[in-house]
GROMACS .gro file of C-alpha atoms in nm:
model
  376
    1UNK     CA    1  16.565  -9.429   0.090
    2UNK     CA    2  16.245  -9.347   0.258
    3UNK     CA    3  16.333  -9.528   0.604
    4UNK     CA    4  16.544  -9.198   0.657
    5UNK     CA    5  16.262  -8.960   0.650
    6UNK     CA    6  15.953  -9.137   0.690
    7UNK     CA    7  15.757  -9.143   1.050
    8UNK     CA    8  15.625  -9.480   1.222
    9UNK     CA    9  15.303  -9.497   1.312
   10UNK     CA   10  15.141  -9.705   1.522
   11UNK     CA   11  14.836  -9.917   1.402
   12UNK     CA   12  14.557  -9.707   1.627
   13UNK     CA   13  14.672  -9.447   1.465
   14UNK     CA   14  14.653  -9.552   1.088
   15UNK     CA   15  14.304  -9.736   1.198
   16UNK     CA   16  14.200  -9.364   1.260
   17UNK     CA   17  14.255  -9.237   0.897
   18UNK     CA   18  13.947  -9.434   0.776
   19UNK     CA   19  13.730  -9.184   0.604
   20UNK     CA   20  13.747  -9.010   0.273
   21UNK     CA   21  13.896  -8.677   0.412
   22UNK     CA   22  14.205  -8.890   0.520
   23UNK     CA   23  14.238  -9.240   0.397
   24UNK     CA   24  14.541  -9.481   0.486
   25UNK     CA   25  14.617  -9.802   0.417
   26UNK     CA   26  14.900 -10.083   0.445
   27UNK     CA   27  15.090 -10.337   0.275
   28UNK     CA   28  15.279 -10.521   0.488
   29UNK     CA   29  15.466 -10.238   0.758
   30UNK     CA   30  15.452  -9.980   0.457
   31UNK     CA   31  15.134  -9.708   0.541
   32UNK     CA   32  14.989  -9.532   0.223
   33UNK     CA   33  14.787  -9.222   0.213
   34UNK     CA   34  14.578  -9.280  -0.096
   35UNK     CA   35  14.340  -9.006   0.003
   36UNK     CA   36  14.362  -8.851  -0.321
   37UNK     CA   37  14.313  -9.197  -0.533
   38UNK     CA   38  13.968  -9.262  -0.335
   39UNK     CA   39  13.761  -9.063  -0.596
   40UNK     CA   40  13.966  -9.194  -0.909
   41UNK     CA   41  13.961  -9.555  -0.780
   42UNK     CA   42  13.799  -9.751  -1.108
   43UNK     CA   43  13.648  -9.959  -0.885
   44UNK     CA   44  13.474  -9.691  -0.704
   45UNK     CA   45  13.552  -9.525  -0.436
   46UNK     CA   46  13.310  -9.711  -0.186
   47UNK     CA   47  13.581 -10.041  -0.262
   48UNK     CA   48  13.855  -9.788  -0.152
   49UNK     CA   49  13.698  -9.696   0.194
   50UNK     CA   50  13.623 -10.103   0.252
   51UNK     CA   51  13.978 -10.111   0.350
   52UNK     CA   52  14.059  -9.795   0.488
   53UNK     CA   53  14.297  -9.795   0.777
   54UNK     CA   54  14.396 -10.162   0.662
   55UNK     CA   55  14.628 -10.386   0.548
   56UNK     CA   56  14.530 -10.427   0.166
   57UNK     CA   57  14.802 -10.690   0.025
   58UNK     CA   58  14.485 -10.961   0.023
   59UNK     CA   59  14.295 -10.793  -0.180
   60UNK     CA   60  14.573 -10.698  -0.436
   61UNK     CA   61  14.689 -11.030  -0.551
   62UNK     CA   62  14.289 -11.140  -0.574
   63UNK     CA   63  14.253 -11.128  -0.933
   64UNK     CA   64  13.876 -11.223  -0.871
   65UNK     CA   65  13.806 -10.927  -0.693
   66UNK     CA   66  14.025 -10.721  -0.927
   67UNK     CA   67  14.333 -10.684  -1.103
   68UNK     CA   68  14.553 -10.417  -1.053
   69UNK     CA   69  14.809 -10.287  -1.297
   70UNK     CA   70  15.142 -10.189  -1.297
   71UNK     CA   71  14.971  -9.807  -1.263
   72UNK     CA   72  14.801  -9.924  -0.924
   73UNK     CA   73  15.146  -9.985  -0.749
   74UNK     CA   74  15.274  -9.697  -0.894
   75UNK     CA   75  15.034  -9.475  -0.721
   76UNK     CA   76  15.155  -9.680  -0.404
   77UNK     CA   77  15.512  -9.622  -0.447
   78UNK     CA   78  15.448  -9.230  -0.464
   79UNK     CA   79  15.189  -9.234  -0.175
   80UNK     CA   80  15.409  -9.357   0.093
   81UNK     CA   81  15.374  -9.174   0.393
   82UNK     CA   82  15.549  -9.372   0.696
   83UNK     CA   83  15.604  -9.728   0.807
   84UNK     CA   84  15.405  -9.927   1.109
   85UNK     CA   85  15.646 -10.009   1.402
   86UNK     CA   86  15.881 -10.375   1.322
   87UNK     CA   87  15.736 -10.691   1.506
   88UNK     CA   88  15.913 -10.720   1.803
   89UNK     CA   89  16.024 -10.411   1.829
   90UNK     CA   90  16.213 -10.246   2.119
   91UNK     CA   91  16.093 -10.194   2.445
   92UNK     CA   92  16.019  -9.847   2.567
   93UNK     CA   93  16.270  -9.669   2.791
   94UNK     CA   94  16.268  -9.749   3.105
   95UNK     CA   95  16.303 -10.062   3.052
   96UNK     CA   96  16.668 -10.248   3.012
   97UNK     CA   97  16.645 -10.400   2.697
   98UNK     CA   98  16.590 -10.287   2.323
   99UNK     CA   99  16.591 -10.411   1.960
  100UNK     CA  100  16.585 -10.126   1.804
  101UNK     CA  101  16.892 -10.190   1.646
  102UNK     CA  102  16.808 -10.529   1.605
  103UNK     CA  103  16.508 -10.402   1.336
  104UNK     CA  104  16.689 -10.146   1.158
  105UNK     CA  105  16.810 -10.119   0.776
  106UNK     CA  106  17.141 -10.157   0.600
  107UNK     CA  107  17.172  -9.953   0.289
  108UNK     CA  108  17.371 -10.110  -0.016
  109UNK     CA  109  17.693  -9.925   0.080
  110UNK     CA  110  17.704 -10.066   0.431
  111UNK     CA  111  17.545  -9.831   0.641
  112UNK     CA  112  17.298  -9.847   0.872
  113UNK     CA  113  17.007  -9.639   0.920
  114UNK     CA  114  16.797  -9.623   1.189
  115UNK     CA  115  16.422  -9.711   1.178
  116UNK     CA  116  16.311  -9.468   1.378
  117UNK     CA  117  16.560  -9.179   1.342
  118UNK     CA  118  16.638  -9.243   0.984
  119UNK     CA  119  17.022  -9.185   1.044
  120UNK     CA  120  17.336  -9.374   1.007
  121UNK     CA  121  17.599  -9.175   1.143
  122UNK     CA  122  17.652  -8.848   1.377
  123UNK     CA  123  17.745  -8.662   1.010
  124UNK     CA  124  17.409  -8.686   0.993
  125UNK     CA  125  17.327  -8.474   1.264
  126UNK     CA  126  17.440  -8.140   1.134
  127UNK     CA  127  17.263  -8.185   0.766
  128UNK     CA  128  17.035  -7.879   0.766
  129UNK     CA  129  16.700  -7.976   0.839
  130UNK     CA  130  16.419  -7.836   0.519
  131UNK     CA  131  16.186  -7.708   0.734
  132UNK     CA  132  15.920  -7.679   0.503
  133UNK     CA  133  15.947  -8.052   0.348
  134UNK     CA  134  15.960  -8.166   0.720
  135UNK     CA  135  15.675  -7.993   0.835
  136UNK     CA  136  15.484  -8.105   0.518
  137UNK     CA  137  15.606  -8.493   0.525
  138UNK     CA  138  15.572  -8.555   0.925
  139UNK     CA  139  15.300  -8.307   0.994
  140UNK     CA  140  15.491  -8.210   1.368
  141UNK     CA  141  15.636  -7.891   1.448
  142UNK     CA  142  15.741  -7.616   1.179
  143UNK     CA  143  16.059  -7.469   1.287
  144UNK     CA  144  16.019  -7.141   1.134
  145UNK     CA  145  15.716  -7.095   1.448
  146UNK     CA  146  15.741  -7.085   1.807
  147UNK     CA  147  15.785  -7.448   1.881
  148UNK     CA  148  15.644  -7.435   2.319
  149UNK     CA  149  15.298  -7.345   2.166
  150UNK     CA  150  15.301  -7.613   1.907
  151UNK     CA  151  15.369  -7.895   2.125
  152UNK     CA  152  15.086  -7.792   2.357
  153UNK     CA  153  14.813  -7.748   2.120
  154UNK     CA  154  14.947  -7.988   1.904
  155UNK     CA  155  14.705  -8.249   1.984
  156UNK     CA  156  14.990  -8.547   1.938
  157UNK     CA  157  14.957  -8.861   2.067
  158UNK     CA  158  15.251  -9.001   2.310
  159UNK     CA  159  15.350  -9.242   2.069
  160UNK     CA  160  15.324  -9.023   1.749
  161UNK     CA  161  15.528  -8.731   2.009
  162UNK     CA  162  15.782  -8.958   2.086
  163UNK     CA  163  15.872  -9.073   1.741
  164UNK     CA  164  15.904  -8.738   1.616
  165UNK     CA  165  16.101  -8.585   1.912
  166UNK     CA  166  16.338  -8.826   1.853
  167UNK     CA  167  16.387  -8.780   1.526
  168UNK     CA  168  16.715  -8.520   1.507
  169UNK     CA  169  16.677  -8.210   1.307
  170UNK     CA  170  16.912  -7.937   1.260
  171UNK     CA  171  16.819  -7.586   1.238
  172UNK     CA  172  16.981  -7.313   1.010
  173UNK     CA  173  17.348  -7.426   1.029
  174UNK     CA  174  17.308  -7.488   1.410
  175UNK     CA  175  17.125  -7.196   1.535
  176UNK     CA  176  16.853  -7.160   1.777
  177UNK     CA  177  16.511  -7.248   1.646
  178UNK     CA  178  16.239  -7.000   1.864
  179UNK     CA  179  16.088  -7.217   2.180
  180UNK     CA  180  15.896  -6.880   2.291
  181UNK     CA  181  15.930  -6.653   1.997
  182UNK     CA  182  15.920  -6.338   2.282
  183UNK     CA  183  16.089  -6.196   2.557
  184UNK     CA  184  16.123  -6.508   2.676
  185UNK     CA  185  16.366  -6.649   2.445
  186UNK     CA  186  16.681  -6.572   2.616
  187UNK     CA  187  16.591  -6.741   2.922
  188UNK     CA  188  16.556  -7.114   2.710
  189UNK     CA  189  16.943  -7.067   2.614
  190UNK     CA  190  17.251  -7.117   2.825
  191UNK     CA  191  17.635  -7.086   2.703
  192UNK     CA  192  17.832  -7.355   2.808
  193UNK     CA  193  18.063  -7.115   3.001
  194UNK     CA  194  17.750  -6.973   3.233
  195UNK     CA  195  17.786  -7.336   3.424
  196UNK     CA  196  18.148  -7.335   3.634
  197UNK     CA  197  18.070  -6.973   3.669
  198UNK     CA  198  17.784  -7.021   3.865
  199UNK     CA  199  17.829  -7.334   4.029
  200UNK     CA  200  18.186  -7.345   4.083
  201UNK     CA  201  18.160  -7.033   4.382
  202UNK     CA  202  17.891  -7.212   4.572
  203UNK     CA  203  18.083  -7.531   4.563
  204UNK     CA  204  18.436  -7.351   4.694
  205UNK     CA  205  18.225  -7.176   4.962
  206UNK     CA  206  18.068  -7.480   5.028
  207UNK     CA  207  18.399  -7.669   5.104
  208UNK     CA  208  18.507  -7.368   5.262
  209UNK     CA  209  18.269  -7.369   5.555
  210UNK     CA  210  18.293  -7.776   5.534
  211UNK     CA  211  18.639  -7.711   5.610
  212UNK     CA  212  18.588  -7.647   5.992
  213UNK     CA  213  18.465  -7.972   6.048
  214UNK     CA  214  18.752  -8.215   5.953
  215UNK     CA  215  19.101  -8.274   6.115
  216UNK     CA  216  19.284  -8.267   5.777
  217UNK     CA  217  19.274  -8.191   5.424
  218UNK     CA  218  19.284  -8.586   5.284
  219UNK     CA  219  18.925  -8.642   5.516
  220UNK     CA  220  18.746  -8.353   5.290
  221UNK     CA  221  18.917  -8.491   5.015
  222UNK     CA  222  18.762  -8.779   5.050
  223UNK     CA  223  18.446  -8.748   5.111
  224UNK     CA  224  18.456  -8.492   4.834
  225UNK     CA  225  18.512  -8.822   4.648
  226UNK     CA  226  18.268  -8.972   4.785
  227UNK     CA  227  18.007  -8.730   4.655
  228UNK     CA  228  18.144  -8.756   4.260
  229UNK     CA  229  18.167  -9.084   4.268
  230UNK     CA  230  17.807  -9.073   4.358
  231UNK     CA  231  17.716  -8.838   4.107
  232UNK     CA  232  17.780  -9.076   3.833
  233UNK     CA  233  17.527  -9.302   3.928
  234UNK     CA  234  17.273  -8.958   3.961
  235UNK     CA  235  17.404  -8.881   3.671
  236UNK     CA  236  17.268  -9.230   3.462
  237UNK     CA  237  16.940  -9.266   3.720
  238UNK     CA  238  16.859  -8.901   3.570
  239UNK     CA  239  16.911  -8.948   3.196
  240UNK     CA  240  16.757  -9.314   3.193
  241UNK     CA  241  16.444  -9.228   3.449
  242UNK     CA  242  16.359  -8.886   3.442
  243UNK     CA  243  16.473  -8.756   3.095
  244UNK     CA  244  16.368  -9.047   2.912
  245UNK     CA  245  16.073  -9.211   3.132
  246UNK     CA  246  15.880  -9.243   2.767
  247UNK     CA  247  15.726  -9.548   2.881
  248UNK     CA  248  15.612  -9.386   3.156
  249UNK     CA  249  15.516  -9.050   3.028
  250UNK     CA  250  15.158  -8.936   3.058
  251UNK     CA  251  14.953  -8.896   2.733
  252UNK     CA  252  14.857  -8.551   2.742
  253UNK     CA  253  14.936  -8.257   2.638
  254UNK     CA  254  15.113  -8.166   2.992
  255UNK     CA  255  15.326  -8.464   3.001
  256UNK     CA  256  15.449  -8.437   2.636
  257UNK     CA  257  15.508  -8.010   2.713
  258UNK     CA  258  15.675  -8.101   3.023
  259UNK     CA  259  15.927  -8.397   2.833
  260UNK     CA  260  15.981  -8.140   2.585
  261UNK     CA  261  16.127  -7.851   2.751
  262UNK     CA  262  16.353  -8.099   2.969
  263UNK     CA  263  16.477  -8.280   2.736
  264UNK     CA  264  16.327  -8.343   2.432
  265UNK     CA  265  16.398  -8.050   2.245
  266UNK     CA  266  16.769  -8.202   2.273
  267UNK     CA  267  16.688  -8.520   2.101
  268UNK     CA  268  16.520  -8.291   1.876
  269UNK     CA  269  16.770  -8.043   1.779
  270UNK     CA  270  17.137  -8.208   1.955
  271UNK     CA  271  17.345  -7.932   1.795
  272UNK     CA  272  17.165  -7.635   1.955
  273UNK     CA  273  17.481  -7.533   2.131
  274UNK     CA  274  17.223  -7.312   2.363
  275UNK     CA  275  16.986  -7.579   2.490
  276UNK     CA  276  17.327  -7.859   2.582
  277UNK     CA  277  17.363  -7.770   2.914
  278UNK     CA  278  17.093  -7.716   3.180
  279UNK     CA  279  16.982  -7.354   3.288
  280UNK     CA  280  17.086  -7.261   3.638
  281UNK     CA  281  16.728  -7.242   3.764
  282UNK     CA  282  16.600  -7.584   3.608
  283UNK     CA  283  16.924  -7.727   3.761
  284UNK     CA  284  16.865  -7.595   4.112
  285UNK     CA  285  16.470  -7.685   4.146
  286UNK     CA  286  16.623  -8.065   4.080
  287UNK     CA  287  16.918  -8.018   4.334
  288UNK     CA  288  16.756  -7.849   4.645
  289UNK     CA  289  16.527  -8.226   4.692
  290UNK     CA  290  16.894  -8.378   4.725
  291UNK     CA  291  17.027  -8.111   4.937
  292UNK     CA  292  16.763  -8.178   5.189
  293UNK     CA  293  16.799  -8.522   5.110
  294UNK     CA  294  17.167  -8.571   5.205
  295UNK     CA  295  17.175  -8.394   5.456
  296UNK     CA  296  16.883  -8.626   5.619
  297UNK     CA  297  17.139  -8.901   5.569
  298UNK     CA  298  17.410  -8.739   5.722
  299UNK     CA  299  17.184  -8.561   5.951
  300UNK     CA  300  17.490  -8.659   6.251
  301UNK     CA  301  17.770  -8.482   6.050
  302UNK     CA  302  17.650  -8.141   5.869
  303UNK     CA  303  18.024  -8.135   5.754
  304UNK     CA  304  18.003  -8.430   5.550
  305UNK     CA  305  17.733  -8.400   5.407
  306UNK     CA  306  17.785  -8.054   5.297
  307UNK     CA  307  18.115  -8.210   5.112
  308UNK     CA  308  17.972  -8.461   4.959
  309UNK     CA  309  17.676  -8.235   4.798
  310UNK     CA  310  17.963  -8.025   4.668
  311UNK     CA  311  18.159  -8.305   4.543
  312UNK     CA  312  17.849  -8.435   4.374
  313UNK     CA  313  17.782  -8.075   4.221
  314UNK     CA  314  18.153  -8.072   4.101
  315UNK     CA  315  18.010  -8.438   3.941
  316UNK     CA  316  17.769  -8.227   3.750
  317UNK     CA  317  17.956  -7.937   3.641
  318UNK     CA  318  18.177  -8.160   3.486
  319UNK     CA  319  17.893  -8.353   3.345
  320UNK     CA  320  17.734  -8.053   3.167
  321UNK     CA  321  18.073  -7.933   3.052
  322UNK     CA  322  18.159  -8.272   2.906
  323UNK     CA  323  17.848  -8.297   2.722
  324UNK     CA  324  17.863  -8.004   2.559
  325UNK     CA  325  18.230  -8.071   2.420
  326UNK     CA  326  18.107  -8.439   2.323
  327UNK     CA  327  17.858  -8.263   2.087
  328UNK     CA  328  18.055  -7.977   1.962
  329UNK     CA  329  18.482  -7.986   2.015
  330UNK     CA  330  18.695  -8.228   1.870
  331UNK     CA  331  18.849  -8.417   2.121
  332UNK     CA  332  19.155  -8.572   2.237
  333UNK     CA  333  19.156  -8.993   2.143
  334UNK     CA  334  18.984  -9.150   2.463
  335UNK     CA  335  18.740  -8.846   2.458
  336UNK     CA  336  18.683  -8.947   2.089
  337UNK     CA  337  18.497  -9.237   2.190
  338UNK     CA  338  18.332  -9.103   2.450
  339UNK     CA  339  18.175  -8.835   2.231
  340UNK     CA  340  18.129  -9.142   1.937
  341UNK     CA  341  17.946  -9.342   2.214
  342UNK     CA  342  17.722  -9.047   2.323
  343UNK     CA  343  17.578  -8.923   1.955
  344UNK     CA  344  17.545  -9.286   1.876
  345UNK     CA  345  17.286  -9.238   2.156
  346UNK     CA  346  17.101  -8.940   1.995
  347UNK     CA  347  17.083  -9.120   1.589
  348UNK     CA  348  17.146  -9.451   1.627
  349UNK     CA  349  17.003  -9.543   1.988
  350UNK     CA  350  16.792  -9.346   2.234
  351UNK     CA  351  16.642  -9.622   2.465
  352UNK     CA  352  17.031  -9.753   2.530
  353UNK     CA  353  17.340  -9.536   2.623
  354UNK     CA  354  17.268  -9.326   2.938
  355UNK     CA  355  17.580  -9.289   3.066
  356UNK     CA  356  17.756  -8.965   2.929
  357UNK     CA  357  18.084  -8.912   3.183
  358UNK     CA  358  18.125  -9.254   3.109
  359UNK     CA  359  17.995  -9.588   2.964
  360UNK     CA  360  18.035  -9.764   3.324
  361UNK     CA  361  17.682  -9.788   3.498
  362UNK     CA  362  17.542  -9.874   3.117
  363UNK     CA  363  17.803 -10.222   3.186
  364UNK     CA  364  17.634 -10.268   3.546
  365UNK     CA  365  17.297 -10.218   3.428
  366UNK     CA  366  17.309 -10.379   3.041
  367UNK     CA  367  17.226 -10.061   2.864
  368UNK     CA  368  17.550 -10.048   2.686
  369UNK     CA  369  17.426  -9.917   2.338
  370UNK     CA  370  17.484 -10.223   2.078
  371UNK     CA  371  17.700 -10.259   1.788
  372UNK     CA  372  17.460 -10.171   1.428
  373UNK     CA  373  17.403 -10.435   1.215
  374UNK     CA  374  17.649 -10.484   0.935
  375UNK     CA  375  17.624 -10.549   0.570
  376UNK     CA  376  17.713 -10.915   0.462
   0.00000   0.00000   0.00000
């Protein structure tokens, strides 16, 4: 069905293709590109451009102005190119709530299929990606090219980016599509194992020299505590605010660069086992503002705070590790629904479902990702 591989556009951006080079035009949410019918129109092609970049489901049942045959919606049916966004429809991230399940589709076996990503199930995920028909049918990044350069001089708009960067695709049975296409290559993939074995040192040295400030073991412990437990409400503030601020991303060609190296290439291909966890360096510019940070808070104990940084960076080691299993190990039962909650987040759900340790801040904070619709 065409909901799973069509893009939404927005109405601006249909309005735009008004001209006889590129000529859209609507019935109802459904957006036609009936550029090649202008010229072969029988009415002419000047009755064509009348109603480019508009909704034309008037004019088709006005018999007075002209009938149209069977042929007419034919040439519709095959020149479907995308759908306009549903009434209603869900709020950008940053926000709490979303209907984007709310306006999706149910297919006659059941299932249902996301408007926007135009899956129904995290099977869906791994189905190779044809790179060509993609690139041809949404007109966004060709995976056989560096993909950094093609996001910058790209030209997209932010609501045209993030529909498409959302949309999962999955490259070559799961390998690494080119980000740099150079030297640079190896420095946009991390194995999972490269994680403990650079943060795990730092954080036994850390508790080391944290050591000499406490009476006993059980104090470190827990303040150690302390610092995880904190973590997992980092953990959500990060995914929901700063790797998906889309509502408050800038619309330019910076903004949508910068959203796409840290974290939209992971909506965009999920099953790039390299890009799951976060390189060291990226991980340490956004952890040295909280070092200095914490230790402003605890500025009267340099102990504790040093502790609870390290049990916080203990948070995130497991974090990273956990999210890489939930996308590519099978997993022991309660893990199971962890890792069923999380990739319902990347096909079914992106603006809901931030938690990834664990569902609980997504209960305090009603983001809990909500239950597709089901087939009567």
């Amino acid at each position: 069905m065409p909901g799973r591989t069509l893009p939404t556009f927005t109405l601006a951006e249909v309005e735009s293709h008004n001209s006889k080079k590129s000529c859209f035009v609507t019935v109802g949410r459904n957006v036609y590109d009936v550029t090649d019918f202008v010229d072969s129109h029988p009415g002419g092609s000047e009755l064509v451009l009348e109603y480019a970049g508009k909704d034309i489901a008037a004019i088709l049942k006005d018999e007075a102005s002209h009938t149209h045959s069977e042929a007419a919606y034919e040439v519709l049916d095959d020149s479907l190119v995308g759908f306009l966004p549903a009434p209603n429809g869900a709020s950008a991230n940053g926000k709490a709530k979303s209907t984007a399940v709310d306006s999706g589709e149910v297919t006659a076996d059941g299932e249902f299929v996301h408007p926007r990503t135009g899956m129904s199930k995290e099977e869906d995920l791994s189905k190779e990606t044809d790179i060509a028909d993609d690139y041809k049918t949404h007109k966004f990044l060709d995976l056989n090219r560096p993909l950094l350069l093609q996001v910058w001089f790209g030209g997209f708009s932010k609501e045209f980016y993030l529909d498409q960067v959302h949309r999962p695709r999955h490259y070559r049975g799961g390998q690494s599509a080119p980000i740099f296409g150079n030297f640079l290559e190896p420095l946009s993939m991390t194995p999972w194992w490269v994680i403990p074995l650079v943060w795990l040192p730092p954080v036994s040295y850390g508790l080391y020299l944290a050591s000499e400030g406490f009476n006993n073991l059980y104090e470190e412990a827990g303040w150690f505590l302390f610092g995880l437990s904190v973590w997992t409400l980092v953990e959500y503030v990060l995914h929901r605010f700063l790797f998906h601020l889309d509502y408050y991303l800038p619309d330019n060609r910076v903004g949508i660069t910068l959203h796409f190296l840290l974290h939209g290439v992971h909506h965009y291909l999920p099953m790039d086992k390299y890009r799951l966890v976060m390189p060291p360096t990226l991980f340490f510019v956004l952890a040295f503002p909280f070092w200095k940070l914490v230790h402003v808070i605890f500025f009267f104990n340099w102990y504790i705070g040093t502790t609870g940084f390290c049990g916080a960076i203990f948070g995130y080691i497991c974090y990273d590790l956990t999210h890489y299993f939930l996308h590519h190990q099978n997993l022991p039962l309660w893990w199971k629904k962890l890792k069923k909650l999380h990739l319902q987040h990347h096909f079914l759900d992106y603006e809901n479902g931030f938690g990834v340790t664990s569902p609980f801040w997504d209960n305090v904070f009603g983001t809990q990702l909500k239950s597709p619709l089901k087939k009567q």
